[in-house]
PDB file of C-alpha atoms in Angstrom:
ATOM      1  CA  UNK A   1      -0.912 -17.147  16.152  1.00 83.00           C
ATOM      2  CA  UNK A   2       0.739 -15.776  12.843  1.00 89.00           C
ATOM      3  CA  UNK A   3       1.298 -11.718  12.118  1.00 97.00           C
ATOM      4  CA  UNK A   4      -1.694 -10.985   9.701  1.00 98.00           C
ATOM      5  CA  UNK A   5      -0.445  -8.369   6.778  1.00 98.00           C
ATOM      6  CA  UNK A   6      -2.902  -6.783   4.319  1.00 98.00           C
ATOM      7  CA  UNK A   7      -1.309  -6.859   0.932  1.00 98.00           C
ATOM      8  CA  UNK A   8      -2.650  -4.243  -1.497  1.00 98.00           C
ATOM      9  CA  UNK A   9      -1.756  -4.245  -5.285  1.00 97.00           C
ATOM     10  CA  UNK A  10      -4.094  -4.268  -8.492  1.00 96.00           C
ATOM     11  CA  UNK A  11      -1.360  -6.729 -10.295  1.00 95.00           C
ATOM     12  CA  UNK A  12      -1.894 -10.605  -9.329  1.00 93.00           C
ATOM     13  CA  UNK A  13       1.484 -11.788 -10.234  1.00 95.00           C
ATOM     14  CA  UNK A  14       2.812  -9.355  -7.508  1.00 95.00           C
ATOM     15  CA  UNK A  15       0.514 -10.709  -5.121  1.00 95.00           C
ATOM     16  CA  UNK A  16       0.767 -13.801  -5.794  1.00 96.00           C
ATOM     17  CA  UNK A  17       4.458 -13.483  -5.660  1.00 97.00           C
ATOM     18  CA  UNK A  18       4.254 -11.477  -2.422  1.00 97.00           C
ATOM     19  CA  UNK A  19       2.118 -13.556  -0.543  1.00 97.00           C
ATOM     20  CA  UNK A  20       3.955 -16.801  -1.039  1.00 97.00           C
ATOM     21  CA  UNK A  21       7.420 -15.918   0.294  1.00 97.00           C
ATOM     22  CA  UNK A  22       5.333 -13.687   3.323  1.00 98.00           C
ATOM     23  CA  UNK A  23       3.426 -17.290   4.040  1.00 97.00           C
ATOM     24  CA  UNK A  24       6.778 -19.177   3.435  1.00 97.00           C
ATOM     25  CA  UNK A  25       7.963 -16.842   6.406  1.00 97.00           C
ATOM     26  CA  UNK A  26       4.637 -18.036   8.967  1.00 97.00           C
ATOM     27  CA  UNK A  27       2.669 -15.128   8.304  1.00 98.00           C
ATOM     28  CA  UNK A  28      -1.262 -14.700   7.003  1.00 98.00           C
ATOM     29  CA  UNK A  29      -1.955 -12.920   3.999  1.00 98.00           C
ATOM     30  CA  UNK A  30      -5.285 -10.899   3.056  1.00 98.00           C
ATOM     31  CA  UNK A  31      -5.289  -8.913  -0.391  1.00 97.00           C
ATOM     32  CA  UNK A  32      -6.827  -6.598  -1.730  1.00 97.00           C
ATOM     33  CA  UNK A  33      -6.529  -5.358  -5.510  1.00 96.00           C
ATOM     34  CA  UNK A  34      -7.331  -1.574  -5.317  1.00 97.00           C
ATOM     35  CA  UNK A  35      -7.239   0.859  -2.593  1.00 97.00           C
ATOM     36  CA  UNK A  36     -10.509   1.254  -1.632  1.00 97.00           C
ATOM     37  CA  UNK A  37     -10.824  -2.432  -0.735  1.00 97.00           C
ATOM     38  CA  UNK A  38      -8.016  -2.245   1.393  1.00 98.00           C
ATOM     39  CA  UNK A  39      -8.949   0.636   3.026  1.00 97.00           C
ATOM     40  CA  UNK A  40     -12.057  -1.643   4.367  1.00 97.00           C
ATOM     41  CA  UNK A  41      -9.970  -4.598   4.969  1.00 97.00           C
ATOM     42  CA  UNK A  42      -7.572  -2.383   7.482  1.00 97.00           C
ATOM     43  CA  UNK A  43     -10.375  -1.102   8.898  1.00 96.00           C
ATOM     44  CA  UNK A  44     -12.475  -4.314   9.295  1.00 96.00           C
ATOM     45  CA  UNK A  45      -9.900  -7.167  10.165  1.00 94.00           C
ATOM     46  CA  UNK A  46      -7.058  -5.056  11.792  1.00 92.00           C
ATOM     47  CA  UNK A  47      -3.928  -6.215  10.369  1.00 97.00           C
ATOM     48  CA  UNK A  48      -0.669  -6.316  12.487  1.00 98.00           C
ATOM     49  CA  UNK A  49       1.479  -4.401   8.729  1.00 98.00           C
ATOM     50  CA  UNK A  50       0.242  -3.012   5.547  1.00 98.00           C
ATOM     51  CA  UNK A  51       1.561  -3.318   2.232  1.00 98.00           C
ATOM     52  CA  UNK A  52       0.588  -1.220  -0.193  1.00 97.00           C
ATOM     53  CA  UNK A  53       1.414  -0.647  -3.768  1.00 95.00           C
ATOM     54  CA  UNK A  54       0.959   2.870  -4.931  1.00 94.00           C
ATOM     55  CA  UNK A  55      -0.438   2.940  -7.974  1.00 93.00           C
ATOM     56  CA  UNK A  56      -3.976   1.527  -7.458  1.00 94.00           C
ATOM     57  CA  UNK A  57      -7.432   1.543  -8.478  1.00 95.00           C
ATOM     58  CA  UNK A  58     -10.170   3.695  -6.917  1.00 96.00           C
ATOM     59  CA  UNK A  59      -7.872   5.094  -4.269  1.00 95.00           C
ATOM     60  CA  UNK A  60      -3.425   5.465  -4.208  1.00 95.00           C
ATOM     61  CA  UNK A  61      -1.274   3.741  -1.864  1.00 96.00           C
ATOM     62  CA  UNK A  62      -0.743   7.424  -0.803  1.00 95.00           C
ATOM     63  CA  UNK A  63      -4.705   7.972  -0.162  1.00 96.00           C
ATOM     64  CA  UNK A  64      -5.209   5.099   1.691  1.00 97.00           C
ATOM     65  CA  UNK A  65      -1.735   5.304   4.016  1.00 97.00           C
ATOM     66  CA  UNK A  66      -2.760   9.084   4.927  1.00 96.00           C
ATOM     67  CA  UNK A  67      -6.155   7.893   5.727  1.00 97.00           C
ATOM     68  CA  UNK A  68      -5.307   5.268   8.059  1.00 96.00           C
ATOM     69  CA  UNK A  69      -2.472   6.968   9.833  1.00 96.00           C
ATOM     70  CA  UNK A  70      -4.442  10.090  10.567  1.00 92.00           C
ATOM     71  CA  UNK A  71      -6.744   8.223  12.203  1.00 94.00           C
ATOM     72  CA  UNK A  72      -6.312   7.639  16.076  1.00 95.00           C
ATOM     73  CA  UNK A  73      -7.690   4.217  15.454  1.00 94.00           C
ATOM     74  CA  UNK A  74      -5.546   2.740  12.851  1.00 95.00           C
ATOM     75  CA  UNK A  75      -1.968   5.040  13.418  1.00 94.00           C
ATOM     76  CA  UNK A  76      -0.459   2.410  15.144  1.00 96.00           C
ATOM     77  CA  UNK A  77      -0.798   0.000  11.864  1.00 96.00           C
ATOM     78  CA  UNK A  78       3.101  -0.140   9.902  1.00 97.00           C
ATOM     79  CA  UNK A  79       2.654   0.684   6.311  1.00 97.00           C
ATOM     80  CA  UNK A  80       5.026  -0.341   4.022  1.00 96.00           C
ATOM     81  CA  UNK A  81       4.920   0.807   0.337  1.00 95.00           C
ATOM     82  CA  UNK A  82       5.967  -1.656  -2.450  1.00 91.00           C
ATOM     83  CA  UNK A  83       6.144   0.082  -5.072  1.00 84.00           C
ATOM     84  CA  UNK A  84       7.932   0.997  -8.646  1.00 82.00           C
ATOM     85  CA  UNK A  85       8.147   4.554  -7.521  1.00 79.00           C
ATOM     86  CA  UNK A  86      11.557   5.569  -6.562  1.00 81.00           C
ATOM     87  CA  UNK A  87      11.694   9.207  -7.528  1.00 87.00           C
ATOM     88  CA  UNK A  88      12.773  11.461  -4.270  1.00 89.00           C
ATOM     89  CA  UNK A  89       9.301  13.342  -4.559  1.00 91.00           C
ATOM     90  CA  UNK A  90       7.900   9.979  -4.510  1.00 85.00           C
ATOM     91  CA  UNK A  91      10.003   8.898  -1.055  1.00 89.00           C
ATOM     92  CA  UNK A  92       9.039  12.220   0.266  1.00 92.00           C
ATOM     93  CA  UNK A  93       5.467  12.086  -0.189  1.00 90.00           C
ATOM     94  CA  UNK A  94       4.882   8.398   1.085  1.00 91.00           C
ATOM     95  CA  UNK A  95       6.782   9.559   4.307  1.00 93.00           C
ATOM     96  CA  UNK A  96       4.465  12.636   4.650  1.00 93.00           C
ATOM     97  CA  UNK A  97       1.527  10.217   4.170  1.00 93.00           C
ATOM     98  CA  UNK A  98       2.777   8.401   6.790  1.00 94.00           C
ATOM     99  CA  UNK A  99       4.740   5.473   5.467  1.00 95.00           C
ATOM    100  CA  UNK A 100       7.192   3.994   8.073  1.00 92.00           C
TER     101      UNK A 100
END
């Protein structure tokens, strides 16, 4: 059975982009296009990673990492953030979020 990653970015061409070489590599893809939406997604299908693009509608990457790694259910989840962000303070605060 393929490794299921929630994708999570409010621009289409970067999920489109995204999600075809990730299911060129064998795994399933779900998206989600704002933060909020993928906070429900993690929650409801239990994805093995999550991708997550910071800059998002209705809730940040940040937001929506903190709130699944501070929660005993969803820790253990690997979230990755794709993002344009590169700034130290920006490094710093996705790793005290929780980012891996």
């Amino acid at each position: 059975m393929a490794k299921k990653i929630l994708l999570a970015d409010d621009e289409a061409d970067i999920v489109m982009l995204v999600s075809a070489r990730l299911k060129a590599g064998g795994y399933e893809v779900i998206s989600a296009t704002d933060g909020e939406a993928a906070l429900k997604m993690a929650k409801e299908q239990a994805p093995d990673m999550v991708i997550l693009d910071v800059m998002m509608p209705k809730l940040d990457g940040y937001k929506v990492c903190r709130l699944l790694k501070f929660d005993s259910r969803y820790k253990g989840i690997p979230v990755m953030m794709l993002t344009a962000r590169t700034q130290p303070e920006d490094i710093q605060l996705a790793t005290e979020c929780g980012a891996d």
